[in-house]
Coordinates of C-alpha atoms in Angstrom, one line a residue:
M1 CA 0.0 0.0 0.0
V2 CA 1.4 3.4 -0.9
S3 CA 2.3 5.7 2.0
L4 CA 0.2 8.9 2.1
D5 CA 0.3 11.9 4.3
V6 CA -3.5 12.1 4.3
K7 CA -6.1 9.9 5.9
L8 CA -7.9 7.7 3.5
I9 CA -11.5 6.7 3.8
S10 CA -12.2 3.0 3.3
E11 CA -13.3 3.3 -0.3
E12 CA -10.2 5.2 -1.3
S13 CA -8.1 2.5 0.3
R14 CA -9.9 -0.2 -1.6
W15 CA -9.5 1.7 -4.9
I16 CA -5.8 2.3 -4.4
S17 CA -5.3 -1.4 -3.4
A18 CA -7.1 -2.4 -6.7
A19 CA -4.6 -0.3 -8.7
E20 CA -1.6 -1.8 -6.9
E21 CA -2.9 -5.4 -7.3
C22 CA -3.5 -4.9 -11.0
L23 CA 0.1 -3.6 -11.4
Q24 CA 1.4 -6.6 -9.5
L25 CA -0.3 -8.9 -12.1
F26 CA 2.0 -7.3 -14.7
A27 CA 5.2 -7.1 -12.6
T28 CA 6.8 -9.9 -14.5
P29 CA 6.3 -9.5 -18.3
P30 CA 5.5 -12.9 -20.0
A31 CA 8.0 -14.3 -22.4
R32 CA 5.3 -14.8 -25.0
V33 CA 1.7 -13.8 -25.4
L34 CA -0.7 -15.9 -27.5
V35 CA -3.7 -14.2 -29.1
A36 CA -6.5 -15.7 -31.2
D37 CA -6.2 -14.8 -34.9
E38 CA -9.5 -13.0 -34.9
D39 CA -8.4 -10.8 -32.0
N40 CA -4.8 -10.2 -33.1
H41 CA -5.3 -6.8 -34.7
C42 CA -7.5 -5.6 -31.8
F43 CA -4.8 -6.7 -29.3
R44 CA -2.0 -4.9 -31.2
V45 CA -4.0 -1.7 -31.0
S46 CA -5.5 -2.2 -27.5
Y47 CA -2.4 -3.4 -25.7
P48 CA -0.3 -0.2 -26.1
I49 CA -3.2 1.9 -25.0
A50 CA -4.1 -0.2 -22.0
R51 CA -0.4 -0.7 -21.0
H52 CA 0.1 3.1 -21.1
A53 CA -2.9 3.5 -18.8
L54 CA -1.2 1.0 -16.4
N55 CA 2.1 2.8 -16.6
Q56 CA 0.4 6.1 -15.8
V57 CA -1.3 4.4 -12.8
E58 CA 2.2 3.4 -11.6
A59 CA 3.5 6.9 -12.2
C60 CA 0.7 8.3 -10.2
L61 CA 1.4 6.0 -7.2
T62 CA 5.1 6.9 -7.4
L63 CA 4.3 10.6 -7.2
I64 CA 1.9 10.2 -4.3
T65 CA 4.6 8.4 -2.3
T66 CA 6.8 11.5 -2.7
G67 CA 4.0 13.9 -1.5
L68 CA 3.3 15.2 -5.0
V69 CA -0.4 14.4 -4.8
Y70 CA -1.8 17.0 -7.1
P71 CA 0.7 16.5 -10.0
A72 CA -0.4 12.8 -9.8
V73 CA -3.9 13.8 -10.9
A74 CA -2.5 14.5 -14.4
N75 CA -1.3 11.0 -14.6
V76 CA -4.6 9.6 -13.5
R77 CA -6.4 11.7 -16.1
V78 CA -4.1 10.2 -18.8
A79 CA -4.7 6.7 -17.4
F80 CA -8.5 7.2 -17.2
E81 CA -8.6 8.4 -20.8
H82 CA -6.5 5.6 -22.2
A83 CA -8.4 2.9 -20.2
L84 CA -11.7 4.2 -21.5
V85 CA -10.4 4.3 -25.1
A86 CA -9.0 0.7 -24.7
Q87 CA -12.4 -0.4 -23.5
W88 CA -14.0 1.3 -26.5
V89 CA -11.7 -0.4 -28.9
L90 CA -12.4 -3.8 -27.2
L91 CA -16.1 -3.4 -27.2
T92 CA -16.6 -1.8 -30.6
D93 CA -16.8 -3.9 -33.8
Q94 CA -13.8 -2.9 -35.9
G95 CA -12.9 -0.5 -33.1
E96 CA -9.2 -1.0 -33.7
R97 CA -9.6 -0.1 -37.4
A98 CA -11.5 3.1 -36.5
F99 CA -8.9 4.1 -33.9
V100 CA -5.9 3.6 -36.3
A101 CA -7.8 5.5 -39.0
A102 CA -8.3 8.4 -36.6
T103 CA -4.6 8.5 -35.7
R104 CA -3.7 8.5 -39.4
R105 CA -6.1 11.3 -40.1
S106 CA -4.6 13.3 -37.3
N107 CA -1.0 12.7 -38.5
A108 CA -2.1 13.6 -42.0
A109 CA -3.5 16.9 -40.8
F110 CA -0.3 17.6 -39.0
V111 CA 1.8 16.9 -42.1
K112 CA -0.4 19.2 -44.2
D113 CA -0.2 22.0 -41.7
F114 CA 3.5 21.7 -41.3
A115 CA 3.9 21.8 -45.1
Q116 CA 2.9 25.4 -45.0
Y117 CA 6.2 26.2 -43.3
A118 CA 8.6 23.6 -44.5
E119 CA 9.4 21.4 -47.4
I120 CA 7.8 18.0 -46.9
P121 CA 9.0 14.9 -48.8
D122 CA 6.6 13.9 -51.6
D123 CA 6.0 10.5 -50.2
L124 CA 4.8 11.9 -46.9
L125 CA 2.5 14.3 -48.7
A126 CA 1.2 11.5 -50.8
D127 CA 0.5 9.4 -47.7
A128 CA -1.4 12.3 -46.2
D129 CA -3.8 12.1 -49.1
D130 CA -4.1 8.3 -49.0
P131 CA -7.8 7.4 -48.8
S132 CA -7.0 4.1 -47.2
R133 CA -6.9 5.8 -43.8
D134 CA -10.7 5.9 -43.8
G135 CA -12.0 3.3 -41.4
G136 CA -15.0 4.4 -39.5
N137 CA -15.5 7.1 -36.9
F138 CA -13.7 7.4 -33.6
P139 CA -15.8 9.4 -31.1
S140 CA -14.9 12.4 -29.1
M141 CA -14.3 11.7 -25.4
Q142 CA -17.7 13.1 -24.5
S143 CA -19.5 10.9 -27.0
L144 CA -17.5 7.9 -25.8
C145 CA -18.4 8.6 -22.2
D146 CA -22.1 9.1 -23.2
R147 CA -22.2 5.7 -24.8
F148 CA -21.2 4.0 -21.6
D149 CA -23.0 6.0 -19.0
G150 CA -26.4 6.6 -20.6
K151 CA -25.7 10.2 -21.2
T152 CA -25.8 10.8 -17.4
K153 CA -22.4 12.6 -17.8
K154 CA -21.1 10.7 -14.8
I155 CA -18.0 9.3 -16.5
Y156 CA -17.4 12.5 -18.4
T157 CA -17.7 14.5 -15.2
V158 CA -14.9 12.5 -13.7
Y159 CA -12.8 12.9 -16.8
R160 CA -13.4 16.7 -16.7
S161 CA -12.6 17.0 -13.0
L162 CA -9.3 15.3 -13.5
S163 CA -8.5 17.7 -16.4
G164 CA -8.0 20.5 -13.9
A165 CA -4.5 19.3 -13.2
V166 CA -3.7 19.1 -16.9
H167 CA -4.7 22.6 -18.0
P168 CA -4.2 25.9 -16.2
S169 CA -7.3 26.0 -13.9
A170 CA -8.9 27.3 -10.7
S171 CA -8.1 23.9 -9.2
T172 CA -4.4 24.5 -9.8
L173 CA -4.6 27.9 -8.1
A174 CA -6.4 26.5 -5.1
R175 CA -3.9 23.6 -4.7
H176 CA -0.9 26.0 -4.5
L177 CA -2.4 28.9 -2.5
E178 CA -3.9 28.8 1.0
W179 CA -5.7 31.9 2.3
D180 CA -5.1 32.9 5.9
A181 CA -8.2 34.7 7.1
S182 CA -6.5 36.1 10.2
T183 CA -4.0 38.1 8.1
D184 CA -5.9 38.2 4.8
N185 CA -2.8 36.9 3.1
F186 CA -2.0 33.8 1.1
R187 CA 0.4 31.1 2.0
L188 CA 2.3 29.5 -0.8
K189 CA 2.3 25.7 -1.2
P190 CA 5.2 25.0 -3.7
R191 CA 4.4 21.2 -4.0
G192 CA 0.7 21.7 -4.0
S193 CA -1.8 20.4 -1.5
T194 CA -1.3 16.8 -0.2
E195 CA -5.1 16.3 0.2
L196 CA -6.3 13.6 -2.0
P197 CA -8.4 15.2 -4.8
T198 CA -12.0 14.1 -5.4
D199 CA -12.2 11.2 -7.8
L200 CA -8.4 10.5 -7.8
A201 CA -8.5 7.2 -6.0
M202 CA -11.6 6.0 -7.7
A203 CA -10.3 6.9 -11.2
L204 CA -6.9 5.4 -10.4
G205 CA -8.4 2.0 -9.4
W206 CA -10.9 1.9 -12.1
S207 CA -8.4 2.8 -14.8
A208 CA -6.1 0.0 -13.7
V209 CA -9.0 -2.5 -13.6
M210 CA -10.4 -1.5 -17.0
A211 CA -6.9 -1.6 -18.6
A212 CA -6.0 -4.9 -17.1
Y213 CA -9.3 -6.4 -18.2
V214 CA -8.8 -5.4 -21.8
I215 CA -5.3 -7.0 -22.0
E216 CA -6.3 -10.2 -20.3
T217 CA -9.6 -10.6 -22.2
L218 CA -7.8 -10.5 -25.6
K219 CA -5.2 -13.2 -24.6
H220 CA -5.7 -16.7 -25.7
E221 CA -5.1 -17.9 -22.1
K222 CA -7.8 -16.1 -20.1
S223 CA -7.2 -17.5 -16.7
R224 CA -6.1 -14.1 -15.3
V225 CA -9.4 -12.5 -16.3
Q226 CA -11.0 -14.0 -13.2
E227 CA -8.2 -12.5 -11.0
V228 CA -8.9 -9.1 -12.5
E229 CA -12.6 -9.6 -11.8
R230 CA -11.8 -10.5 -8.2
I231 CA -9.7 -7.4 -7.8
A232 CA -12.5 -5.3 -9.2
R233 CA -15.1 -6.8 -6.9
R234 CA -12.9 -6.2 -3.8
G235 CA -12.6 -2.6 -4.9
G236 CA -16.3 -2.2 -5.9
L237 CA -15.3 -1.3 -9.5
P238 CA -16.7 -2.6 -12.8
T239 CA -14.2 -4.4 -15.0
D240 CA -15.7 -3.4 -18.3
L241 CA -18.3 -1.1 -19.7
K242 CA -20.3 -3.7 -21.7
S243 CA -23.3 -3.9 -19.4
D244 CA -23.7 -0.1 -19.4
D245 CA -23.4 0.2 -23.2
T246 CA -26.3 2.3 -24.5
Q247 CA -25.3 1.4 -28.1
P248 CA -24.9 -2.4 -28.0
H249 CA -25.5 -2.6 -31.8
F250 CA -21.9 -1.3 -32.1
Q251 CA -20.4 -4.1 -30.0
R252 CA -17.7 -6.5 -31.3
R253 CA -18.8 -9.8 -32.5
S254 CA -15.7 -11.8 -31.6
P255 CA -16.5 -15.2 -30.1
G256 CA -13.8 -14.6 -27.5
L257 CA -15.8 -11.7 -26.0

C-alpha cells in the first residue's frame, strides 16, 4: 500500500489497493503472449493503449509516495482516458480499425499543416492524401463517455474533473495557495496540497481494472481475467463497460468476447 500523508476513507483504500494489485499482475512480463487470430489486430491496438494506462497508474502512485499528490492527478487523467479508449476499442466492432484510421487522419492533418512552413518529402504528402486511412469514426471523449453511462455525464464529469491538473485551472490555483483569514494573506504551497483530490483514488483503481481487463480478455489464455474480476469486486469497481453500453449494436462480434 502506498504511503500517504493524508487519511484515506475505506473506499479510497480499496481503490488504491485495486490499482496496486493490477500492477502486480504485470510485474513480470511474459516471455510470450498468445492471441487468437481474430483478436490479433485488436490486441495490437489495444495493448499499447491499455499498457500506457497502467504505466500512468504506476507513475501516479510513485508521485503520491513523494508527496506530489496534485501532479499525480494529471497521470490519473491520462490513465483514465487511455483505459476508456482501450475499452471502446475492445467493445466496438472494428474499433481498432476506427482508432488507427483516426490516428492516421490526425497525422495527415499535422503533415499538411507543417507543409505550409517547411518542405515535406513527396512520399509523406502522398501518404497524407491516402484514402486508405478511412476506417470508421472514432468518437470524441464526451461521445465515448455518453455511450457507456447513458448520457448521465457521470464518466465525463470524472474525466473533466481530472483535467483541472492538466490545464491551467482554478483547481491548480487552489492547490498551490492557502488563504489565511487572520492576516488576509495567502500562504504559498510549492508542492501543492497533499489532500487527495476528489475522484483521484476511484479513477486510479478503475483505470487499472479496465486496462488490465482489456489486456487479459484478448489473450488466448484467459485464466487471469478471473483474477482481474476478483480485484474489481474487492474494490467495488466494474471491470468493463459492456453492461452499461447504450449502443450495443456497435459491439464487437468476436466469439472470444
